[in-house]
Amino acid sequence: MTVTITTGLNHLPASKKLKALSKQMSETHLRDLFAEDSKRFDKYSMEAAGLFLDYSKHQINDEVMASLITLAKEAGLDQAREAMFSGEKINYTEQRAVLHTALRSFRDEPVMVDGENVMPLIRDTHVRMKAMTEQVHSGEWKGHTGKSIKHIVNIGIGGSYLGLKTAINAMTPYHVEGIEHHFVANIDPNEITEVLGKIDPETTLFIVASKSFGTLETLQNAQTARAWMLEQGCAEADIRKHFMAISTNLKAIDQFGIAQENTLPLWDWVGGRYSLWSSIGLLISMVVGWENFESMLKGAEEMDKHFRHAPLEENMPVITGLLGVWYQNFMGAESQAVISYDHFLRDLPGHLQQVDMESNGKRTREDGSTVDYHTGSVIWGGTGTNDQHAYHQLLHQGTRLIPIDFIAPATSHNPIGEQHPWLFTNALAQSQAMMQGKTLKEVRDEMTAAGISAEEVERLAPHKVIPGNRPNSMIVPEKVTPEVTGALIAMYEQKVFVQGVIWGLNSFDQWGVELGKILGNTLIEKIRSSEETTDQDSSTNGLIKRFKQFN
């Protein structure tokens, strides 16, 4: 069914005023807004949980922000926020609570799910994660030949991969010496073959992360890793010295050969894309140490406290979420760029694609009706300054409106000469250039002053005009620490929650992902069969035939 899209969010009364304001703001340049208000930066900037947010370079004024806050209140954001933190089953299609926030809570208050306080379960799991981590770091955990562990391979996909990779790379300066980590996520045999070529079977520990212990990619890769260990001389009885698991399927784990004491639990109120805070984060603890993993949790908790208790008008996830709604539903944007000026944050856009697009890439409200407005934004990005030499051209002079988050730490873990000041300056310059651009008059004056002929000025000047008025935020932590890593990821998670509430979506299921899995289980039998496939659509039939020509 085709979705008919209208401008605005007609189910919320404040939408009418925001539509009128969007016409006004589309005819207003950011240059003029700054010229009119010398206090604009002070008014539209804030700090929370170690993050500083400058959102002054957005196409907003006080009236726009007040109307967006009204929109959030009309959508019931206050109540929805408290329902999530309280353990209500806000994932209504699967009848589950949503409690990744409890995983990073150090409060003594109980959090109840189906009459049970889950906090003691979380605390017990933390104790076990810490003990496992210390066993590996101390050399107490040994492989089948008595050697200590040097390589740790995480086998998991989706939330059991993207979030871990993002957090681990963000905390590179905190990595424990002597431990090398590897990821196997894709079912592509090239990936696991490449990893197996880098590791030593005598000193390798595999962590298999799968709630059901039945995820296709994860189970296939785990079985390949197990077979490889046996081929390399590990006895069947010693497999348990090289495998840990994070799962609830104890029977399957036992059959695989993983000792139950080397298995950590995972609960159904932890969504995959939020699972880095859970036992799935064991690899993070192994790589950076338990203390730094715990510091990351505490940084996320600080952002959660801010999100839960700060007024909407002074609330960082609320403001960033509302800005996204403003551009997507009222100003015509379709995507959001996230560009970090820190090499260690290079994987953040990939993780945010799952957090955002898997959460809000939906069209159905709780009552089963189809929306008539755009929902989840297309998330993309990369790192500066590399990307300045790639897609920034489109951002500056292209025809699409693309809001940008620039993330630029004020200090570096590796200060070398003036390299970090230059890095930050580049981020600042891009943010400023996106906002102010360069007018035709400025281009002409610049070219004339350079002695270029009037004829050449007229010919080239239009090509050098930069329209500006490109909305962007600057997020400036002091440095990327474990606490900042936690706060940053949590801020984006809560931003996505805010938008889901306003759009009337369940941000915590993913039925679109499930369909591909179901069809895959059917089609693999067609691939395996020696008979010609004729009962699918003509494209699928033809592509199966093409595959069989070479296999």
Coordinates of N, CA, C and O in Angstrom, one line a residue, residues 37-140:
D37 N 20.3 38.9 16.7 CA 20.4 38.5 18.1 C 21.8 38.1 18.5 O 22.3 37.0 18.2
S38 N 22.5 39.0 19.1 CA 23.9 38.8 19.5 C 24.0 37.7 20.6 O 25.0 37.1 20.9
K39 N 22.8 37.3 21.2 CA 22.8 36.3 22.3 C 22.3 35.0 21.8 O 22.0 34.1 22.6
R40 N 22.2 34.8 20.5 CA 21.6 33.6 19.9 C 22.4 32.3 20.4 O 21.7 31.4 20.8
F41 N 23.7 32.4 20.4 CA 24.5 31.2 20.9 C 24.1 30.9 22.3 O 23.9 29.7 22.7
D42 N 24.1 31.9 23.2 CA 23.8 31.6 24.6 C 22.4 31.1 24.8 O 22.1 30.2 25.6
K43 N 21.4 31.5 24.0 CA 20.1 31.1 24.1 C 19.9 29.6 23.6 O 19.1 28.9 24.2
Y44 N 20.6 29.3 22.5 CA 20.4 28.0 21.9 C 21.6 27.1 22.1 O 22.2 26.5 21.1
S45 N 22.1 27.0 23.3 CA 23.2 26.0 23.6 C 23.0 25.5 25.0 O 22.3 26.2 25.8
M46 N 23.5 24.3 25.3 CA 23.3 23.8 26.6 C 24.3 22.7 26.9 O 25.0 22.2 26.0
E47 N 24.4 22.2 28.1 CA 25.4 21.2 28.5 C 24.7 20.2 29.4 O 23.9 20.5 30.2
A48 N 25.0 18.9 29.1 CA 24.5 17.8 30.0 C 25.3 16.6 29.8 O 25.8 16.2 28.7
A49 N 25.6 15.9 31.0 CA 26.4 14.7 31.0 C 27.7 14.7 30.2 O 28.0 13.7 29.6
G50 N 28.4 15.8 30.3 CA 29.7 15.9 29.6 C 29.6 16.3 28.2 O 30.6 16.4 27.5
L51 N 28.4 16.5 27.6 CA 28.2 16.9 26.2 C 27.8 18.4 26.2 O 26.9 18.8 26.9
F52 N 28.4 19.2 25.3 CA 27.9 20.5 25.1 C 27.3 20.6 23.7 O 27.9 20.1 22.7
L53 N 26.1 21.1 23.6 CA 25.3 21.2 22.4 C 25.1 22.6 22.0 O 24.5 23.4 22.7
D54 N 25.6 23.0 20.8 CA 25.2 24.3 20.2 C 24.2 24.0 19.1 O 24.6 23.4 18.0
Y55 N 23.0 24.5 19.3 CA 22.0 24.3 18.2 C 21.5 25.7 17.7 O 20.4 25.8 17.2
S56 N 22.4 26.7 17.8 CA 22.0 28.0 17.4 C 22.0 28.1 15.9 O 21.3 29.0 15.3
K57 N 22.7 27.2 15.1 CA 22.7 27.3 13.7 C 21.6 26.5 13.1 O 21.8 25.8 12.1
H58 N 20.4 26.6 13.6 CA 19.2 25.9 13.1 C 18.2 27.0 12.7 O 18.1 28.1 13.3
Q59 N 17.3 26.6 11.8 CA 16.3 27.5 11.3 C 15.1 27.5 12.3 O 14.0 27.0 12.0
I60 N 15.4 28.1 13.4 CA 14.5 28.2 14.5 C 14.5 29.6 15.1 O 15.4 30.3 15.0
N61 N 13.4 29.9 15.8 CA 13.4 31.0 16.7 C 12.6 30.6 18.0 O 12.2 29.4 18.1
D62 N 12.3 31.6 18.9 CA 11.7 31.2 20.1 C 10.3 30.6 19.9 O 9.8 29.7 20.6
E63 N 9.6 31.2 18.9 CA 8.2 30.7 18.6 C 8.2 29.3 18.0 O 7.4 28.5 18.4
V64 N 9.2 29.0 17.2 CA 9.3 27.6 16.7 C 9.6 26.6 17.8 O 8.9 25.6 18.0
M65 N 10.6 27.0 18.7 CA 10.9 26.0 19.8 C 9.7 25.9 20.8 O 9.5 24.8 21.2
A66 N 9.0 26.9 21.1 CA 7.9 26.8 22.0 C 6.8 26.0 21.3 O 6.2 25.1 22.0
S67 N 6.6 26.1 20.0 CA 5.6 25.3 19.4 C 6.0 23.8 19.3 O 5.1 22.9 19.4
L68 N 7.3 23.5 19.1 CA 7.8 22.2 19.1 C 7.6 21.5 20.5 O 7.2 20.3 20.6
I69 N 7.9 22.3 21.5 CA 7.6 21.8 22.9 C 6.2 21.5 23.1 O 5.8 20.4 23.7
T70 N 5.3 22.3 22.7 CA 3.9 22.1 22.8 C 3.5 20.8 22.0 O 2.7 20.0 22.5
L71 N 4.1 20.6 20.8 CA 3.8 19.4 20.1 C 4.2 18.2 20.9 O 3.5 17.2 20.9
A72 N 5.4 18.2 21.5 CA 5.8 17.1 22.3 C 4.8 16.8 23.5 O 4.5 15.6 23.8
K73 N 4.4 17.9 24.1 CA 3.4 17.7 25.2 C 2.1 17.1 24.7 O 1.5 16.2 25.4
E74 N 1.6 17.6 23.6 CA 0.4 17.0 23.0 C 0.5 15.5 22.6 O -0.4 14.8 22.7
A75 N 1.7 15.1 22.3 CA 2.0 13.7 22.0 C 2.1 12.8 23.2 O 2.2 11.6 23.1
G76 N 2.1 13.5 24.4 CA 2.2 12.7 25.6 C 3.7 12.3 26.0 O 3.9 11.2 26.6
L77 N 4.6 13.1 25.6 CA 6.0 12.7 25.8 C 6.4 12.5 27.3 O 7.0 11.6 27.7
D78 N 5.9 13.4 28.1 CA 6.1 13.3 29.6 C 5.7 11.9 30.1 O 6.4 11.3 30.8
Q79 N 4.5 11.6 29.7 CA 3.9 10.3 30.2 C 4.7 9.1 29.6 O 4.9 8.1 30.3
A80 N 5.0 9.2 28.3 CA 5.7 8.1 27.7 C 7.1 7.9 28.2 O 7.5 6.7 28.4
R81 N 7.7 8.9 28.5 CA 9.1 8.9 29.1 C 9.0 8.2 30.4 O 9.8 7.3 30.7
E82 N 8.1 8.5 31.3 CA 8.0 7.9 32.6 C 7.6 6.4 32.5 O 8.1 5.6 33.3
A83 N 6.7 6.1 31.5 CA 6.3 4.8 31.3 C 7.5 3.9 31.0 O 7.6 2.7 31.4
M84 N 8.4 4.4 30.1 CA 9.6 3.6 29.8 C 10.4 3.3 31.0 O 10.8 2.2 31.3
F85 N 10.8 4.4 31.7 CA 11.7 4.2 32.9 C 11.0 3.3 34.0 O 11.8 2.7 34.7
S86 N 9.7 3.3 34.0 CA 9.0 2.6 35.1 C 8.8 1.1 34.7 O 8.4 0.3 35.6
G87 N 9.2 0.7 33.5 CA 9.1 -0.7 33.2 C 7.7 -1.1 32.6 O 7.4 -2.3 32.5
E88 N 6.9 -0.1 32.2 CA 5.6 -0.5 31.5 C 5.9 -1.1 30.2 O 7.0 -0.9 29.6
K89 N 5.0 -2.0 29.7 CA 5.3 -2.7 28.4 C 4.9 -1.8 27.2 O 3.9 -2.0 26.5
I90 N 5.8 -0.8 27.0 CA 5.6 0.1 25.9 C 5.9 -0.5 24.6 O 5.5 0.1 23.5
N91 N 6.6 -1.6 24.5 CA 6.7 -2.4 23.2 C 5.4 -3.2 23.1 O 5.3 -4.4 23.5
Y92 N 4.3 -2.5 22.7 CA 3.0 -3.1 22.8 C 2.8 -4.2 21.7 O 1.9 -5.1 22.0
T93 N 3.5 -4.3 20.7 CA 3.3 -5.4 19.7 C 3.8 -6.7 20.2 O 3.4 -7.8 19.8
E94 N 4.9 -6.6 21.0 CA 5.5 -7.8 21.6 C 5.2 -8.0 23.1 O 5.7 -8.9 23.7
Q95 N 4.5 -7.1 23.6 CA 4.1 -7.1 25.1 C 5.3 -7.2 26.0 O 5.4 -8.1 26.8
R96 N 6.3 -6.3 25.7 CA 7.5 -6.3 26.5 C 7.8 -4.9 27.1 O 7.5 -3.9 26.5
A97 N 8.4 -4.9 28.2 CA 9.0 -3.7 28.8 C 10.2 -3.3 27.9 O 10.8 -4.1 27.2
V98 N 10.7 -2.1 28.1 CA 11.9 -1.6 27.4 C 12.8 -1.0 28.4 O 12.6 0.2 28.9
L99 N 13.8 -1.8 28.8 CA 14.6 -1.4 30.0 C 16.1 -1.4 29.8 O 16.8 -1.7 30.7
H100 N 16.5 -0.9 28.7 CA 18.0 -0.8 28.5 C 18.5 0.3 29.5 O 19.6 0.3 29.9
T101 N 17.6 1.2 29.9 CA 18.0 2.2 30.9 C 18.3 1.6 32.3 O 19.2 2.0 33.0
A102 N 17.6 0.5 32.6 CA 17.9 -0.2 33.9 C 19.3 -0.8 33.9 O 19.9 -1.0 35.0
L103 N 19.8 -1.2 32.7 CA 21.1 -1.9 32.6 C 22.2 -1.0 33.0 O 23.3 -1.4 33.4
R104 N 22.0 0.3 32.9 CA 23.0 1.3 33.2 C 22.6 2.2 34.4 O 23.1 3.3 34.6
S105 N 21.7 1.6 35.2 CA 21.3 2.4 36.4 C 22.1 1.9 37.6 O 22.2 0.7 37.9
F106 N 22.6 2.8 38.4 CA 23.3 2.4 39.7 C 22.5 2.9 40.9 O 23.0 2.9 42.0
R107 N 21.2 3.2 40.7 CA 20.3 3.6 41.8 C 19.9 2.3 42.6 O 19.9 1.2 42.1
D108 N 19.4 2.5 43.8 CA 18.9 1.4 44.6 C 17.4 1.2 44.4 O 16.9 0.2 44.9
E109 N 16.8 2.0 43.6 CA 15.3 1.8 43.4 C 15.0 0.6 42.6 O 15.7 0.3 41.6
P110 N 14.0 -0.2 43.0 CA 13.6 -1.3 42.2 C 13.0 -1.0 40.9 O 12.4 0.1 40.7
V111 N 13.2 -1.8 39.9 CA 12.5 -1.7 38.6 C 11.7 -3.0 38.4 O 12.4 -4.1 38.3
M112 N 10.4 -2.9 38.3 CA 9.6 -4.1 38.3 C 9.2 -4.5 36.9 O 8.7 -3.7 36.1
V113 N 9.3 -5.8 36.6 CA 8.8 -6.4 35.3 C 8.0 -7.6 35.7 O 8.6 -8.6 36.3
D114 N 6.7 -7.6 35.4 CA 5.9 -8.8 35.8 C 6.0 -9.2 37.2 O 6.1 -10.3 37.6
G115 N 6.1 -8.2 38.1 CA 6.1 -8.4 39.5 C 7.4 -8.7 40.1 O 7.6 -8.9 41.3
E116 N 8.5 -8.7 39.2 CA 9.8 -9.1 39.7 C 10.7 -7.9 39.6 O 10.8 -7.2 38.5
N117 N 11.5 -7.6 40.6 CA 12.5 -6.5 40.6 C 13.7 -7.0 39.8 O 14.4 -8.0 40.2
V118 N 14.0 -6.4 38.6 CA 15.1 -6.9 37.8 C 16.4 -6.4 38.2 O 17.5 -6.9 37.7
M119 N 16.5 -5.5 39.1 CA 17.8 -4.9 39.4 C 18.8 -5.9 40.0 O 20.0 -5.9 39.7
P120 N 18.3 -6.8 40.9 CA 19.3 -7.9 41.4 C 19.8 -8.8 40.3 O 21.0 -9.2 40.4
L121 N 19.0 -9.1 39.3 CA 19.5 -9.9 38.2 C 20.6 -9.1 37.4 O 21.6 -9.7 37.0
I122 N 20.4 -7.8 37.2 CA 21.4 -7.0 36.5 C 22.7 -7.0 37.4 O 23.8 -7.1 36.8
R123 N 22.5 -6.8 38.7 CA 23.7 -6.7 39.5 C 24.5 -8.0 39.5 O 25.7 -8.0 39.5
D124 N 23.8 -9.1 39.6 CA 24.4 -10.4 39.6 C 25.2 -10.6 38.3 O 26.3 -11.1 38.3
T125 N 24.6 -10.2 37.2 CA 25.2 -10.4 35.9 C 26.5 -9.5 35.8 O 27.5 -9.9 35.2
H126 N 26.4 -8.3 36.3 CA 27.6 -7.5 36.4 C 28.8 -8.1 37.1 O 29.9 -8.1 36.7
V127 N 28.4 -8.7 38.3 CA 29.5 -9.4 39.1 C 30.1 -10.5 38.2 O 31.3 -10.7 38.2
R128 N 29.3 -11.3 37.5 CA 29.8 -12.4 36.7 C 30.7 -11.8 35.5 O 31.7 -12.4 35.1
M129 N 30.2 -10.8 34.9 CA 30.9 -10.2 33.8 C 32.3 -9.7 34.2 O 33.3 -9.9 33.6
K130 N 32.3 -9.1 35.4 CA 33.6 -8.6 36.0 C 34.5 -9.7 36.2 O 35.7 -9.7 35.9
A131 N 34.0 -10.8 36.8 CA 34.8 -12.0 37.1 C 35.4 -12.6 35.9 O 36.6 -13.0 35.8
M132 N 34.6 -12.8 34.8 CA 35.0 -13.3 33.6 C 36.1 -12.5 33.0 O 37.1 -13.0 32.5
T133 N 35.9 -11.2 33.0 CA 36.9 -10.2 32.5 C 38.2 -10.4 33.2 O 39.3 -10.5 32.6
E134 N 38.2 -10.4 34.5 CA 39.4 -10.5 35.3 C 40.1 -11.9 35.2 O 41.3 -11.9 35.2
Q135 N 39.3 -12.9 34.9 CA 39.9 -14.2 34.7 C 40.8 -14.2 33.4 O 41.9 -14.7 33.4
V136 N 40.3 -13.5 32.4 CA 41.0 -13.4 31.1 C 42.2 -12.5 31.3 O 43.4 -12.8 30.9
H137 N 42.0 -11.4 31.9 CA 43.1 -10.4 32.0 C 44.3 -10.9 32.9 O 45.4 -10.6 32.7
S138 N 43.9 -11.7 34.0 CA 44.9 -12.2 34.9 C 45.7 -13.4 34.3 O 46.7 -13.7 34.9
G139 N 45.2 -13.9 33.3 CA 45.8 -15.1 32.7 C 45.3 -16.4 33.4 O 45.7 -17.5 33.0
E140 N 44.3 -16.3 34.3 CA 43.8 -17.5 34.9 C 43.0 -18.3 33.9 O 43.0 -19.6 34.0

